[in-house]
XYZ file of C-alpha atoms in Angstrom:
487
model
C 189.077 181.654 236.153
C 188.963 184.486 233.636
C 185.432 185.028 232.076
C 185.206 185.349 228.430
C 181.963 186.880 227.519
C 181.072 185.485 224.671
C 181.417 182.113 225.724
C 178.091 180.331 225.475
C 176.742 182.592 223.418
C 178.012 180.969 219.699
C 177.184 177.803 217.583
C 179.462 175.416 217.115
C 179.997 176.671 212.876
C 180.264 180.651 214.765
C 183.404 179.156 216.621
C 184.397 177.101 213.448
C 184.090 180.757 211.686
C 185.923 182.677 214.589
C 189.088 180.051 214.128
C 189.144 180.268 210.002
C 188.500 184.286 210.058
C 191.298 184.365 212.339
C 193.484 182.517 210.612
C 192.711 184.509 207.417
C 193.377 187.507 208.802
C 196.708 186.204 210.507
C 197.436 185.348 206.943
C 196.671 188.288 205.421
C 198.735 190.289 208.002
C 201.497 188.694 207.311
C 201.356 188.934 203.524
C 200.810 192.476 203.565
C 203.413 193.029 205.971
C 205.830 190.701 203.431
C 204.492 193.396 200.085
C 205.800 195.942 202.064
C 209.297 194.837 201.685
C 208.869 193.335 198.005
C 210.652 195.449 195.470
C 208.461 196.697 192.534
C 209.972 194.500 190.246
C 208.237 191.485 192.106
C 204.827 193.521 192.402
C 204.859 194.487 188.775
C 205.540 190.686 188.076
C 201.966 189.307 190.807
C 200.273 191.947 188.718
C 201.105 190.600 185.638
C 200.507 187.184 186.608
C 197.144 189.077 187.362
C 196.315 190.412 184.054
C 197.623 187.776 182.192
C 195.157 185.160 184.309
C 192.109 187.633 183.589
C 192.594 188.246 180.031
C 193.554 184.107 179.561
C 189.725 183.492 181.099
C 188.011 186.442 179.868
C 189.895 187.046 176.535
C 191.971 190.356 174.808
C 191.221 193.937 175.979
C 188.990 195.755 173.366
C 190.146 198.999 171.812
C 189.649 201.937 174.335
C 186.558 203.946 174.076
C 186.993 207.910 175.156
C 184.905 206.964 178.321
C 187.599 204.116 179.207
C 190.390 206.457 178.783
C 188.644 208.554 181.273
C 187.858 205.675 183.962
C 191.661 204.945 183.766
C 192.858 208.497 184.574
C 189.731 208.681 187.238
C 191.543 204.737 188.889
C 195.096 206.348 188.523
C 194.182 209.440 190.181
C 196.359 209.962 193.557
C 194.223 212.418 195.350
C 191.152 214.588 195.246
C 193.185 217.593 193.666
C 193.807 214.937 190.582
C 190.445 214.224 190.270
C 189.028 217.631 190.097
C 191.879 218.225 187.491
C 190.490 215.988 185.630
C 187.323 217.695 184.758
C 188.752 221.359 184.806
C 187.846 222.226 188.705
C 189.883 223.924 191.032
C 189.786 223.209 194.472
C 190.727 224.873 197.973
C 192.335 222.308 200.966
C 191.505 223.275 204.594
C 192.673 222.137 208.273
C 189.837 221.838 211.422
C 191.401 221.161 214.487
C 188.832 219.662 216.819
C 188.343 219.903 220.379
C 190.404 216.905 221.167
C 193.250 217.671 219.073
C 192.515 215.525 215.552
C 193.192 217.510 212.179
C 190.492 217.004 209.880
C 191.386 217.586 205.765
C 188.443 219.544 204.573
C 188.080 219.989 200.527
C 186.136 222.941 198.885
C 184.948 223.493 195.610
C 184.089 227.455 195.466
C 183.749 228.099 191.593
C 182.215 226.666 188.865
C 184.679 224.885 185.545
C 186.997 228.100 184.132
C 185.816 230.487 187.013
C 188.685 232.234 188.229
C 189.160 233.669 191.349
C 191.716 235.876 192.748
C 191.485 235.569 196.518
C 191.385 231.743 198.031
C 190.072 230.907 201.183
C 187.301 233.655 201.805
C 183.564 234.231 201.270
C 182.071 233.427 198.000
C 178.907 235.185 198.497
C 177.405 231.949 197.769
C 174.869 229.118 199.842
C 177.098 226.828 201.240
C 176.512 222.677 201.293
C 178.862 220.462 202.985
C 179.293 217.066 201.744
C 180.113 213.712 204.000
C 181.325 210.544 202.730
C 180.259 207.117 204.628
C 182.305 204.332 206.146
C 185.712 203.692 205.084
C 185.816 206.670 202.745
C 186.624 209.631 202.370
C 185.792 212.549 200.007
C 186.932 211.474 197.090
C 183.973 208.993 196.514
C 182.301 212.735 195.594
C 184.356 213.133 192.743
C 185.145 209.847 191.023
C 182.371 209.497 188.813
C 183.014 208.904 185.040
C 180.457 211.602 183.871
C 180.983 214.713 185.643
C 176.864 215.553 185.644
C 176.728 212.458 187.647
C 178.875 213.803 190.275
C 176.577 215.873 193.015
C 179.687 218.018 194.163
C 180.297 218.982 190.591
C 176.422 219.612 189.630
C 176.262 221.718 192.810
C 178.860 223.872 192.204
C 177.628 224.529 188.537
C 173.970 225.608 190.142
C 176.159 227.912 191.851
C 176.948 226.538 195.380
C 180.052 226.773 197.692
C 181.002 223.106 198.575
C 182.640 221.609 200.954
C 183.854 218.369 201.263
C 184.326 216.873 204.777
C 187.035 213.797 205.818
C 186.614 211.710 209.255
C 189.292 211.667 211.569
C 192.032 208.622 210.593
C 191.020 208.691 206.583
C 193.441 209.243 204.077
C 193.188 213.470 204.356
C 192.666 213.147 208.615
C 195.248 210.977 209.407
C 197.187 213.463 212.372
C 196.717 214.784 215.650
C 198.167 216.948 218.058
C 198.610 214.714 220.969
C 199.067 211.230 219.546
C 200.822 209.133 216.765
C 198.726 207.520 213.941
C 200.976 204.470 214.854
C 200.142 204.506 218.630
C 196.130 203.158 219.571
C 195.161 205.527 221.469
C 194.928 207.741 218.200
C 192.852 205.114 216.714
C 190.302 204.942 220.289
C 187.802 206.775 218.323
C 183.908 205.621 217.372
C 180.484 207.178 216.042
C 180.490 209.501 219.156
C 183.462 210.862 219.049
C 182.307 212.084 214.929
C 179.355 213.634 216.611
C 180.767 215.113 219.312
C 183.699 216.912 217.154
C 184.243 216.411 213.775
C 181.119 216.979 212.192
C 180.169 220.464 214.840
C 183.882 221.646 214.411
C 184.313 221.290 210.730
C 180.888 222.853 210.740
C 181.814 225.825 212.765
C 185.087 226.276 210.346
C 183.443 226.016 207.237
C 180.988 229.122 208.200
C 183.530 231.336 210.097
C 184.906 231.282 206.717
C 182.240 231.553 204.429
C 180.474 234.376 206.605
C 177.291 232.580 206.140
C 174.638 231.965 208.826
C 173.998 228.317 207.736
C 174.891 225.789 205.253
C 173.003 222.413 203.736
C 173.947 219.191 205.021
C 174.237 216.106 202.165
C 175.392 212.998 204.179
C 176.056 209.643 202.432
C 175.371 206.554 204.472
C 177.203 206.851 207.823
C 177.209 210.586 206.856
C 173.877 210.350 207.976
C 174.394 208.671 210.920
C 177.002 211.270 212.225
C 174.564 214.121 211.239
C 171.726 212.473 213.135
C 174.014 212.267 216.453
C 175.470 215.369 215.983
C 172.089 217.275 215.483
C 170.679 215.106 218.455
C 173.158 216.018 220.988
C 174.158 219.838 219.994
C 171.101 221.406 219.707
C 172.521 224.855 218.546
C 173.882 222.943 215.561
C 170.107 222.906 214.332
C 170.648 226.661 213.958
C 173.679 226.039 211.526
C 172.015 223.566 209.397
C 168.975 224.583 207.517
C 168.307 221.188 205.753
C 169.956 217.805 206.250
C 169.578 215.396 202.811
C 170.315 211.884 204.150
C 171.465 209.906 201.010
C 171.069 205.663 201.531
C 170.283 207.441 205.573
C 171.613 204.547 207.986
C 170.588 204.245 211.763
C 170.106 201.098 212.814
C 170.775 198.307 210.420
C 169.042 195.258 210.587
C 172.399 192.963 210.469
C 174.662 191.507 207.596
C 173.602 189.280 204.864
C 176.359 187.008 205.225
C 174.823 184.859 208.496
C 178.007 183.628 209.507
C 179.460 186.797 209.939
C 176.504 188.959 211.154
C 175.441 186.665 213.979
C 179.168 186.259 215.315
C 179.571 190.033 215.611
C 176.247 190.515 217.328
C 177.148 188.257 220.024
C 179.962 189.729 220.781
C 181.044 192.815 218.784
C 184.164 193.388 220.493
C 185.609 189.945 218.583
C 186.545 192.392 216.276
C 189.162 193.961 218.425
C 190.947 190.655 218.798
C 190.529 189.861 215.016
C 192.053 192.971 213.727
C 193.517 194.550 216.970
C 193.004 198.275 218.095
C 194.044 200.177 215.077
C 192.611 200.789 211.839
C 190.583 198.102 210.174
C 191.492 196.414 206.939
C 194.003 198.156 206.317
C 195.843 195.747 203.877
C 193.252 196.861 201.360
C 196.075 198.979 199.185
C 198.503 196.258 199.064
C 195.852 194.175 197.678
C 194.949 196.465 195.291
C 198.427 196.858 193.747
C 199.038 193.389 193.110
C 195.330 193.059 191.648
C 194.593 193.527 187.807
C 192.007 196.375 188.441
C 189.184 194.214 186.990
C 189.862 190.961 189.240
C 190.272 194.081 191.778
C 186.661 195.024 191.021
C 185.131 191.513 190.975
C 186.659 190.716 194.460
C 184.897 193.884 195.995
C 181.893 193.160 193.498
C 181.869 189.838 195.097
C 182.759 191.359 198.607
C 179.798 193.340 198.704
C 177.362 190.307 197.366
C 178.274 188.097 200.144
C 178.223 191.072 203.014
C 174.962 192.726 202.281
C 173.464 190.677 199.027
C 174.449 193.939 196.979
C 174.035 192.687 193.486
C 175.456 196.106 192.146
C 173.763 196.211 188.386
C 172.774 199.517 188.418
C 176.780 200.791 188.673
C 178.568 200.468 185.390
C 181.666 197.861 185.259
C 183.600 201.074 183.925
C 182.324 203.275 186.706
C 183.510 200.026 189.254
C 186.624 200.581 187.195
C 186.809 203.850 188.133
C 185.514 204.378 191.788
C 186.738 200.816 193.779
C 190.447 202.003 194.298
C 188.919 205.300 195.856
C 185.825 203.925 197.770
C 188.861 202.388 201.075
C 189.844 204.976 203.167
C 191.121 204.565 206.928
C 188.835 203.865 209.982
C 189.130 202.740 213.513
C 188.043 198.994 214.391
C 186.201 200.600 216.993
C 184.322 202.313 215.023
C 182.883 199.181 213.283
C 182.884 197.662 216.485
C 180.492 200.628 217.269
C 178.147 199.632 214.791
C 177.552 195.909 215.389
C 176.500 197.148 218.781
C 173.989 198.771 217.048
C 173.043 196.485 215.154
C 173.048 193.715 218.290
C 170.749 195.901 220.615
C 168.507 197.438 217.084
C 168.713 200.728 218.761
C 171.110 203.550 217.803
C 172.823 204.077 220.766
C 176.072 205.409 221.822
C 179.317 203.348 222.265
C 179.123 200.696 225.560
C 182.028 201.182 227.050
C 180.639 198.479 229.842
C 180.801 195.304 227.528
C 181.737 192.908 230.187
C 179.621 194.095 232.936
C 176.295 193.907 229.977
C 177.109 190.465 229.372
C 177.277 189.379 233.011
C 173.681 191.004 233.640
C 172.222 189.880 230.902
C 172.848 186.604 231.993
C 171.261 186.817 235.349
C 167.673 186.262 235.408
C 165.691 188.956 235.545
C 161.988 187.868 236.793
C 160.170 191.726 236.246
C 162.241 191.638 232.586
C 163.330 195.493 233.982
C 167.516 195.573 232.704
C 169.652 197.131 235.405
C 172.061 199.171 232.287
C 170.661 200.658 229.252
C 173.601 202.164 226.654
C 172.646 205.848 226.225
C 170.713 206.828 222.834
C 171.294 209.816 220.516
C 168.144 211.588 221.375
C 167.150 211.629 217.493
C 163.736 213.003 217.762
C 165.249 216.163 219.247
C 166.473 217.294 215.816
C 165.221 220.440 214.455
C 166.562 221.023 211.368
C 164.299 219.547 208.034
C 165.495 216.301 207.147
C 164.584 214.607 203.459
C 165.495 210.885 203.088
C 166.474 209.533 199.715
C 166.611 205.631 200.151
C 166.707 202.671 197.899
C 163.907 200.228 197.886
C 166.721 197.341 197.946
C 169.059 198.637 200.409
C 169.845 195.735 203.324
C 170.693 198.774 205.376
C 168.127 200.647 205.324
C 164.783 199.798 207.483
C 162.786 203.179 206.783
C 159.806 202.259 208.562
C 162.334 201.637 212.059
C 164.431 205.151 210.933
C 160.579 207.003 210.951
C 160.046 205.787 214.435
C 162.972 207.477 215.526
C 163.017 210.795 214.244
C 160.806 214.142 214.262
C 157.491 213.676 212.365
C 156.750 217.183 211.740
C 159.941 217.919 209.885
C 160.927 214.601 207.724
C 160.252 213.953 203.889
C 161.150 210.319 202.898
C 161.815 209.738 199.369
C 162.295 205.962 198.111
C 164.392 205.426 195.039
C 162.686 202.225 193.552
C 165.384 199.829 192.621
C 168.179 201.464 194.143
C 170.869 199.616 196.577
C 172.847 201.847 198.947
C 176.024 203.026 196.816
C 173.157 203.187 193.864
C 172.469 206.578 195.065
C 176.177 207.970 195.123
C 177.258 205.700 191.582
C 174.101 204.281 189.565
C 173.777 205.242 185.849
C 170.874 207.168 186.185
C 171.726 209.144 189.532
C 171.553 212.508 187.444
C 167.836 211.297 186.160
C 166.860 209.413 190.229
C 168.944 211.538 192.390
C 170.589 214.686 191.889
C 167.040 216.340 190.842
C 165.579 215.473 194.392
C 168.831 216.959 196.428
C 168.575 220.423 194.284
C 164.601 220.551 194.801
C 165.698 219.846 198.715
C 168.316 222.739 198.672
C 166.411 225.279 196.606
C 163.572 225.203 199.196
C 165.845 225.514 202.620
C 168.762 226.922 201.535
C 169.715 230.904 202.375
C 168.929 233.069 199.992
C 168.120 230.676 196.852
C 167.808 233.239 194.162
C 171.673 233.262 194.479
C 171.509 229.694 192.421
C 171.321 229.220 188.783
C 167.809 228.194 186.825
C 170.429 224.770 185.665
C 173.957 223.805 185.975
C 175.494 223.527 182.749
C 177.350 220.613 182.723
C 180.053 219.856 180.072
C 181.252 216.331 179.636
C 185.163 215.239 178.703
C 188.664 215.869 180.220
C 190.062 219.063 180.768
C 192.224 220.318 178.151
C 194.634 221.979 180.821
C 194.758 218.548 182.481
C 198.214 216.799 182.359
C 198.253 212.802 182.378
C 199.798 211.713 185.559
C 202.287 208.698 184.907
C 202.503 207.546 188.393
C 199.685 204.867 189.073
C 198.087 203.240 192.197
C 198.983 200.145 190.254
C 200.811 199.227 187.815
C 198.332 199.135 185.238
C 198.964 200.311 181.578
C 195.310 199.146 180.214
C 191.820 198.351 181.165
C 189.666 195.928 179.980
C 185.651 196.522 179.465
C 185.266 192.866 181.089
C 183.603 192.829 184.346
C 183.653 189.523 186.405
C-alpha cells in the first residue's frame, strides 16, 4: 500500500483544514482561470460593484490631497521605470545570466534627481550598494514609497551612491531562462539554495565587472537576508566582494506562523504545499484579484491577510502608503521555495532544501533508543561569514528570533540594532523609516564602504512629482479615484 507521510502526523481540525484549503484553492483556480477570459467590460463592472460596496459602508471619497494624487500614480505605476519617473530618477536595466541558465532583471540607479549622464552602463566612480527585495517581491518594493526621503534607494543615491537593485529568478523582471519555459516546472524547481548558489554571487559578480569597483554594500530585506547569509556561508570569496551586509527585518529561522491552523499543518508536512498549489509558482491569482478589487477593499484583504498569518497589526504604515505599495509588494515565486522555508521552520534550523522527504519521515518514525538520527539536512555554515554584518530588527516582528539568529552567526563581526515598535515591513514602509531607519543603514555604509569621502555630508531630498513626468492612463485596475478610508 502506498505510504503517505504525513499520515498520522495531523489533528483531526489539520485534516478538516487540509480539505477546506483545498477546496479554496480549487476554487480560486478556477475563478482566476474564468477572469482570464472575461472581457473588460465585465471586470470594470466586479470593480464597480467593488467601489460602490466600499463607499456604501464607508461613505463618499474626500477631495484629493496632493499626497493622494501621488499614492494613485505610485498604485497605477506598471513598472519600476514608472516609478522612478515619478520622482524625476533615471534608471539603467541590466541582464545576469547565471550559471544554470536563469536571466535575472537587475535595476540601477547611477545619478542623483536632474544628473545627467552621457554614457549608460559604465563606472560611476562611485561606492556601489546592491539592494534585495524579500519573498514574493521584487524591486519595486524599493521605490514605491509616497515620500521619496522615505525611500532608501532614492536617499542613497542622493548621498551619492551607485545602486543596484537585484530581482530573484521567476519575479516579474526574472521570469526567463535559457533552457526551460516559464510554463514548464522544471523552470519553477528552484528554492533558497539555488538563490545562494547563483543569483545573488552572479548578479554580484556583474554588478562589479561593471562598476570597476573592488566591492559593494549589501542591504537585504527579509529573505534578502536569508539569501545573503547562504550565499556568504557557502562562497567564501564572496566575503571579499562584500564589505558590509545590512540585514533589514534579517530572517533565518522563523519560529512558525501565527495563524495555528496553518503553521502546524505545514510543519508536519511541508511538501502539502506542492499538492495544494502544484509545482509552479505560488499564488499566482494574486493580479486577477487585484483587478477586480476596489484598491482599498484590496488593501484591507492583505491588511487582514497579514493579521491572521503573522499577527502583523500594520499601524505604523500609512493607509495611503498601503494604497500605494500593496499592488507592488506580489511578485512571482516558486512553491518550492516556500516549501523550503516551512522546512525551516519544522526542523528550527536553517538548513538547505531536503530533497529526502519521504525517507526523513520513515526514520523518524523508527525508534531510535541512543536518540542519534541516521540523516541530518545540510546547514548553511553561517558562522563562516566574514564580511561585517549589522542587524536592524523590529521588537514586534513574529519572524524574527534575534537571540536564535546570534547563535548562529560570527560574534566578532555582528552589530544588532532593534527598532522598538517596529514589525517586519515597518522597516521598508513605516512613517518614520527616514527618522528609525535610513540614519542607521548610512552610519553602516559610511564606516565599511570603499572610499567614503566619495559620499555627500546629506542627501538633499526634494519632495513632489516630477515636472517632466507624464500621467500614465493605463492602470493595474480600473480605478479612477481613491478613497482616504482604510478598512
Amino acid at each position: 500500500m502506498a505510504r503517505l507521510p504525513f499520515l498520522g502526523r495531523l489533528t483531526s481540525r489539520d485534516y478538516i483544514a487540509l480539505v477546506v484549503g483545498g477546496f479554496l484553492v480549487f476554487f480560486e483556480t478556477i475563478l482566476t482561470f474564468v477572469i482570464s477570459f472575461l472581457p473588460k467590460s465585465v471586470i470594470q463592472w466586479f470593480y464597480d460593484r467593488s467601489r460602490n460596496l466600499f463607499h456604501f459602508l464607508v461613505g463618499p471619497p474626500l477631495p484629493k490631497s496632493d499626497e493622494q494624487h501621488i499614492t494613485e500614480r505610485i498604485r497605477r505605476a506598471e513598472d519600476f521605470q514608472r516609478l522612478c519617473e515619478i520622482f524625476g530618477y533615471e534608471h539603467e536595466e541590466h541582464v545576469v545570466l547565471t550559471k544554470d541558465g536563469y536571466l535575472l532583471g537587475l535595476h540601477r540607479l547611477p545619478a542623483k534627481k536632474g544628473e545627467r549622464r552621457s554614457h549608460f552602463g559604465t563606472s560611476t566612480g562611485k561606492p556601489v550598494v546592491y539592494l534585495h527585495h524579500g519573498l514574493l517581491m521584487n524591486s519595486e518594493v524599493w521605490v514605491c514609497l509616497t515620500n521619496p526621503e522615505r525611500s532608501l534607494a532614492f536617499t542613497l543615491v542622493e548621498l551619492g551612491f551607485d545602486v543596484w537593485l537585484g530581482n530573484n529568478r521567476g519575479n516579474k523582471y526574472s521570469k526567463k531562462s535559457i533552457h526551460h519555459n516559464p510554463n514548464s516546472t522544471k523552470f519553477w524547481d528552484y528554492s533558497i539554495d539555488d538563490f545562494a548558489w547563483h543569483d545573488i554571487p552572479d548578479s554580484i559578480s556583474y554588478i562589479l565587472s561593471v562598476t570597476k569597483e573592488p566591492s559593494l554594500s549589501y542591504v537585504g530585506f527579509s529573505q534578502g537576508t536569508a539569501q545573503a547569509f547562504a550565499a556568504l556561508s557557502i562562497h567564501p570569496p564572496l566575503n571579499e566582494k562584500i564589505n558590509v551586509f545590512i540585514a533589514l527585518a534579517p530572517a533565518m529561522s522563523p519560529a512558525g506562523l501565527a495563524a495555528s491552523v496553518v503553521d502546524s499543518l505545514m510543519k508536519a508536512s511541508p511538501t502539502l504545499l506542492f499538492l495544494i498549489f502544484g509545482r509552479k509558482s505560488i499564488m499566482s491569482s494574486v493580479p486577477a484579484w487585484q483587478s477586480l478589487l476596489y484598491p482599498p477593499v484590496f488593501s484591507a484583504a492583505i491588511t487582514s491577510s497579514l493579521r491572521w498569518l503573522f499577527n502583523w497589526r500594520s499601524h505604523n504604515i500609512s493607509p495611503l502608503q498601503k494604497l500605494a505599495a500593496f499592488p507592488h509588494l506580489y511578485s512571482y515565486a516558486s512553491v518550492k521555495s516556500v516549501v523550503h522555508w516551512f522546512q525551516i521552520m519544522r526542523n528550527a534550523k536553517f538548513q538547505m532544501y531536503d530533497d529526502d522527504v519521504q525517507r526523513v519521515m520513515l526514520i523518524r518514525r523508527a525508534p531510535r533508543p541512543s536518540g542519534v538520527t541516521a540523516y541530518a539536512p545540510a546547514r548553511f555554515p553561517t558562522r563562516n561569514i566574514v564580511s561585517p554584518i549589522v542587524l536592524l530588527y523590529g521588537d514586534q516582528d513574529s519572524l524574527v528570533d534575534i537571540d536564535v539568529m546570534l547563535h548562529e552567526l560570527p560574534k566578532h563581526s555582528v552589530v544588532a540594532r532593534r527598532l522598538r515598535g517596529y514589525e517586519h515591513l515597518d522597516v521598508i514602509w513605516g512613517a518614520n523609516i527616514h527618522k528609525d531607519v535610513i540614519p542607521h543603514v548610512v552610519e553602516a555604509l559610511r564606516q565599511y564602504c570603499v572610499k567614503p569621502e566619495r559620499l555627500e555630508s546629506e542627501a538633499k531630498m526634494t519632495n513632489g512629482v516630477s515636472s517632466d513626468y507624464e500621467e500614465y492612463t493605463g492602470t493595474t485596475t480600473p480605478a479612477d479615484t481613491i478613497s482616504v478610508y482604510d478598512l
